[in-house]
Amino acid sequence: MKFTKFYLMAALAATTLFTACEQQPQEGNDEMSEKEITLQKATITYIDNTVVPTYKGMADAAMQLATTTEQMLADFKAGKLETALIQQAGNQWREARKYWEQSEAFLFGAAADYNIDPHIDSWPLDQLSMENMLANEEQMAQMSVDYVANNLGYGLLGFHAVEYMIFELDETGSKSQPRSISKYTENELIYLAAVAGDLRNQCVRLEASWAGMDNISAEKVAIIEEAELEPGRNYGDEMKNAGKAGSLYVNYQSTAEELVQGCIDIADEVGNMKIGRPVNGSEDGDRSYIESPYALNSIEDFANNIISIQNAYQGSNEGDASVSDYIKSIDSELDNTLHQQLAEAYDLIKSIPEPFTKTAQTNENAAKAVEFVGTTIVETLEKVMATLSQY
């Protein structure tokens, strides 16, 4: 389980409280400073072009994945399950996973408040409990999306439970492939469909929480309402309306600071935990900490986390208004340095070969990535934060 995120969120909450005490809301001011105007544009674009599209992409892929796993169960019962359908589920898992990892620079808000992050992305799997559950016919008789959501621990939910049921490694452990049909039991496919349905619900809830219930499809509204997961807040509107009644943000400097803090948090986690713990650890537990080992998707996970930082800070599309615009106007050298470092980090991580379980402690670039992402980029982002607060 990603214990570090709970501490990071607590620290972020303390920082936000301090900022709110130090600054006064701007509501009632007829004129905004040039800084606030620039950061307002950056914030609105960040929500509309990065946060909401990322969560929408994830929700769409998760919905397709849930439908495919339901079909896998139906085909298995009918004696006609084929490898192509398992492969399709695997592709949909990778697509949803990509968007999730690209969202990890903004794990504040709904992902934290509703415990969606640990719900769908805890690691490692609780395999012993999983085996006991699958052998418990009384428990399996209750298995449904609602049951797994309300009764199973985080170690039995989310991306990695689905991954475990869809992928397997070849005999060498160096290639990931669709799980053999002969290795499935009906109970496993019942469980897979239920967990994939719960994953879908949580992903749709994230999109709804940032886009608003009025801005998602009717099908998604139905999913949210049936699961009773209606968000209590519109996180996107709150950020876009900083300084106004109903927003927790006192001004657009505070929204930009939260955005940058999210980038700091994931850079620290990628460098010092996701890569650093397996690279520097000597115990089997450190190697088993590696996420996405069955799909051999670990390196893609890390690289997409860097994209998440890039999208948050620089904008997802060419020409997007961004926090980078403001930092560039104050300290172009600092802004350029961060751009270059993020590009370098992406290339460095992509050069690390899979399986990461085997290369973590043998690949030179894996060791370099720990220091570069976990220290160098974190320090640069902290300078960005100081610049935001100072000027």
XYZ file of N, CA and C in Angstrom, residues 187-290:
312
model
N -14.777 -18.861 -10.280
C -14.717 -17.939 -9.154
C -13.765 -16.777 -9.435
N -12.650 -17.069 -10.077
C -11.692 -16.009 -10.395
C -12.293 -14.995 -11.348
N -13.060 -15.458 -12.315
C -13.665 -14.540 -13.282
C -14.835 -13.778 -12.673
N -15.538 -14.379 -11.732
C -16.583 -13.652 -11.005
C -15.942 -12.511 -10.220
N -14.861 -12.830 -9.547
C -14.120 -11.829 -8.766
C -13.546 -10.749 -9.674
N -12.954 -11.142 -10.794
C -12.373 -10.178 -11.736
C -13.424 -9.192 -12.223
N -14.584 -9.686 -12.627
C -15.638 -8.806 -13.142
C -16.117 -7.843 -12.057
N -16.203 -8.329 -10.822
C -16.655 -7.471 -9.731
C -15.633 -6.378 -9.424
N -14.354 -6.739 -9.377
C -13.312 -5.755 -9.072
C -13.172 -4.752 -10.215
N -13.274 -5.222 -11.458
C -13.197 -4.308 -12.602
C -14.386 -3.347 -12.595
N -15.553 -3.825 -12.167
C -16.716 -2.941 -12.059
C -16.521 -1.880 -10.988
N -15.924 -2.270 -9.881
C -15.635 -1.309 -8.813
C -14.586 -0.290 -9.282
N -13.584 -0.754 -10.015
C -12.575 0.153 -10.560
C -13.231 1.165 -11.490
N -14.117 0.694 -12.342
C -14.874 1.589 -13.237
C -15.608 2.659 -12.442
N -16.309 2.254 -11.397
C -17.091 3.205 -10.604
C -16.213 4.290 -9.991
N -15.069 3.897 -9.472
C -14.173 4.866 -8.844
C -13.586 5.831 -9.882
N -13.273 5.309 -11.062
C -12.725 6.171 -12.122
C -13.774 7.170 -12.611
N -15.000 6.713 -12.763
C -16.080 7.616 -13.178
C -16.314 8.673 -12.100
N -16.210 8.277 -10.846
C -16.388 9.238 -9.756
C -15.330 10.343 -9.816
N -14.118 9.991 -10.178
C -13.073 11.008 -10.311
C -13.424 12.019 -11.395
N -13.867 11.520 -12.547
C -14.244 12.449 -13.612
C -15.392 13.345 -13.169
N -16.405 12.757 -12.553
C -17.565 13.529 -12.113
C -17.187 14.565 -11.063
N -16.230 14.231 -10.215
C -15.832 15.132 -9.133
C -15.142 16.385 -9.645
N -14.478 16.275 -10.781
C -13.749 17.429 -11.336
C -14.496 18.116 -12.475
N -15.287 17.357 -13.230
C -16.025 17.949 -14.352
C -17.404 18.426 -13.926
N -17.962 17.807 -12.887
C -19.333 18.096 -12.480
C -20.288 17.083 -13.088
N -21.308 16.720 -12.352
C -22.266 15.717 -12.823
C -22.966 16.154 -14.103
N -23.108 17.450 -14.306
C -23.785 17.944 -15.508
C -22.918 17.835 -16.751
N -21.652 17.534 -16.572
C -20.720 17.524 -17.703
C -20.159 16.141 -18.011
N -20.823 15.110 -17.533
C -20.443 13.745 -17.892
C -21.614 13.094 -18.603
N -21.364 11.964 -19.260
C -22.401 11.322 -20.055
C -23.520 10.768 -19.183
N -24.670 10.550 -19.810
C -25.808 9.987 -19.089
C -25.475 8.598 -18.543
N -24.695 7.843 -19.296
C -24.295 6.510 -18.837
C -23.455 6.604 -17.565
N -22.570 7.580 -17.513
C -21.738 7.751 -16.326
C -22.560 8.254 -15.139
N -23.500 9.128 -15.397
C -24.384 9.593 -14.322
C -25.114 8.394 -13.719
N -25.607 7.500 -14.571
C -26.328 6.321 -14.093
C -25.423 5.429 -13.239
N -24.171 5.281 -13.654
C -23.210 4.476 -12.893
C -22.995 5.076 -11.510
N -22.787 6.388 -11.469
C -22.545 7.082 -10.205
C -23.757 6.973 -9.282
N -24.929 7.199 -9.829
C -26.138 7.193 -9.000
C -26.459 5.790 -8.488
N -26.269 4.785 -9.329
C -26.545 3.420 -8.889
C -25.604 3.004 -7.761
N -24.350 3.438 -7.865
C -23.356 3.095 -6.848
C -23.405 4.032 -5.644
N -24.245 5.057 -5.719
C -24.365 6.068 -4.663
C -23.009 6.721 -4.370
N -22.355 7.137 -5.434
C -21.033 7.758 -5.326
C -21.037 9.208 -5.817
N -22.187 9.855 -5.743
C -22.270 11.246 -6.203
C -21.284 12.109 -5.409
N -20.440 12.874 -6.112
C -19.489 13.737 -5.401
C -20.201 14.871 -4.680
N -19.687 15.227 -3.509
C -20.292 16.305 -2.746
C -19.798 17.671 -3.153
N -18.765 17.705 -3.990
C -18.174 18.974 -4.412
C -17.793 18.900 -5.875
N -17.686 20.067 -6.513
C -17.141 20.161 -7.859
C -15.739 20.761 -7.722
N -14.749 19.894 -7.720
C -13.370 20.325 -7.459
C -12.833 21.233 -8.559
N -13.259 20.981 -9.795
C -12.809 21.833 -10.891
C -13.312 23.249 -10.746
N -14.600 23.400 -10.451
C -15.174 24.742 -10.290
C -14.553 25.473 -9.103
N -14.263 24.741 -8.035
C -13.664 25.384 -6.866
C -12.314 26.009 -7.207
N -11.499 25.296 -7.984
C -10.199 25.854 -8.362
C -10.365 27.004 -9.346
N -11.271 26.840 -10.289
C -11.449 27.877 -11.314
C -12.057 29.152 -10.744
N -12.735 29.039 -9.610
C -13.388 30.202 -8.990
C -12.707 30.600 -7.681
N -11.413 30.493 -7.648
C -10.652 30.854 -6.446
C -10.987 32.278 -6.007
N -11.119 32.464 -4.689
C -11.396 33.787 -4.146
C -12.860 34.148 -4.101
N -13.709 33.294 -4.649
C -15.143 33.559 -4.656
C -15.846 32.685 -3.626
N -17.056 33.040 -3.290
C -17.837 32.273 -2.327
C -17.987 30.830 -2.803
N -17.786 29.896 -1.886
C -17.923 28.491 -2.218
C -16.622 27.811 -2.575
N -15.559 28.579 -2.786
C -14.253 28.005 -3.111
C -13.374 27.977 -1.877
N -12.624 26.891 -1.725
C -11.685 26.790 -0.611
C -10.381 27.548 -0.892
N -10.216 27.994 -2.123
C -8.973 28.659 -2.522
C -9.125 30.167 -2.394
N -8.189 30.802 -1.697
C -8.306 32.231 -1.435
C -7.961 33.080 -2.655
N -7.126 32.545 -3.539
C -6.745 33.254 -4.762
C -6.090 32.258 -5.712
N -5.635 32.752 -6.867
C -5.051 31.843 -7.859
C -3.607 31.489 -7.547
N -2.962 32.251 -6.702
C -1.652 31.819 -6.222
C -1.800 30.519 -5.439
N -2.849 30.401 -4.636
C -3.045 29.185 -3.842
C -3.365 27.982 -4.727
N -4.085 28.183 -5.844
C -4.342 27.054 -6.745
C -3.052 26.618 -7.426
N -2.231 27.598 -7.817
C -0.961 27.269 -8.459
C -0.033 26.555 -7.488
N -0.050 26.965 -6.234
C 0.788 26.309 -5.234
C 0.348 24.869 -4.997
N -0.955 24.615 -4.990
C -1.412 23.238 -4.833
C -1.004 22.397 -6.035
N -1.121 22.983 -7.222
C -0.699 22.290 -8.436
C 0.773 21.894 -8.347
N 1.628 22.831 -7.954
C 3.062 22.553 -7.871
C 3.362 21.553 -6.758
N 2.643 21.665 -5.631
C 2.865 20.700 -4.548
C 2.528 19.288 -5.005
N 1.490 19.147 -5.811
C 1.163 17.841 -6.363
C 2.296 17.284 -7.206
N 2.966 18.158 -7.953
C 4.113 17.741 -8.759
C 5.282 17.322 -7.872
N 5.519 18.080 -6.813
C 6.596 17.740 -5.876
C 6.339 16.370 -5.256
N 5.109 16.143 -4.842
C 4.768 14.893 -4.163
C 5.031 13.675 -5.051
N 4.609 13.740 -6.318
C 4.776 12.561 -7.168
C 6.231 12.418 -7.606
N 6.960 13.503 -7.787
C 8.381 13.390 -8.128
C 9.132 12.708 -6.987
N 8.819 13.101 -5.760
C 9.451 12.481 -4.599
C 9.098 10.997 -4.528
N 7.833 10.675 -4.772
C 7.423 9.266 -4.690
C 8.060 8.421 -5.787
N 8.088 8.938 -7.016
C 8.676 8.182 -8.114
C 10.162 7.929 -7.855
N 10.888 8.995 -7.507
C 12.325 8.847 -7.322
C 12.691 8.038 -6.099
N 12.096 8.362 -4.964
C 12.551 7.783 -3.702
C 11.800 6.534 -3.262
N 10.615 6.313 -3.812
C 9.839 5.135 -3.424
C 9.672 4.154 -4.582
N 8.998 4.590 -5.645
C 8.692 3.659 -6.733
C 9.952 3.081 -7.382
N 10.933 3.941 -7.636
C 12.197 3.471 -8.201
C 13.213 3.240 -7.087
N 13.290 4.179 -6.147
C 14.338 4.143 -5.143
C 14.267 2.965 -4.199
N 13.078 2.594 -3.771
C 12.984 1.489 -2.816
C 13.470 0.172 -3.417
N 13.054 -0.202 -4.627
C 13.600 -1.426 -5.223
C 15.096 -1.312 -5.557
N 15.539 -0.138 -6.020
C 16.942 0.023 -6.395
C 17.847 -0.082 -5.174
N 17.475 0.566 -4.088
C 18.340 0.634 -2.917
C 18.067 -0.446 -1.885
N 16.926 -1.113 -1.987
C 16.586 -2.129 -1.002
C 17.331 -3.423 -1.246
N 17.588 -4.136 -0.173
C 18.289 -5.412 -0.285
C 17.386 -6.590 0.062
N 16.178 -6.271 0.557
C 15.259 -7.325 0.972
C 14.274 -7.664 -0.150
N 13.788 -8.898 -0.108
C 12.798 -9.302 -1.104
C 11.576 -8.402 -1.054
N 11.234 -7.901 0.135
C 10.083 -7.029 0.266
C 10.206 -5.766 -0.541
N 11.441 -5.279 -0.707
C 11.643 -4.084 -1.511
C 11.432 -4.379 -2.987
N 11.849 -5.571 -3.419
C 11.627 -5.931 -4.813
C 10.152 -6.221 -5.075
N 9.465 -6.803 -4.091
C 8.040 -7.090 -4.283
C 7.205 -5.823 -4.221
N 7.805 -4.716 -3.775
C 7.103 -3.431 -3.742
C 6.831 -2.911 -5.150
N 7.559 -3.396 -6.128
C 7.436 -2.910 -7.502
C 6.015 -3.123 -8.014
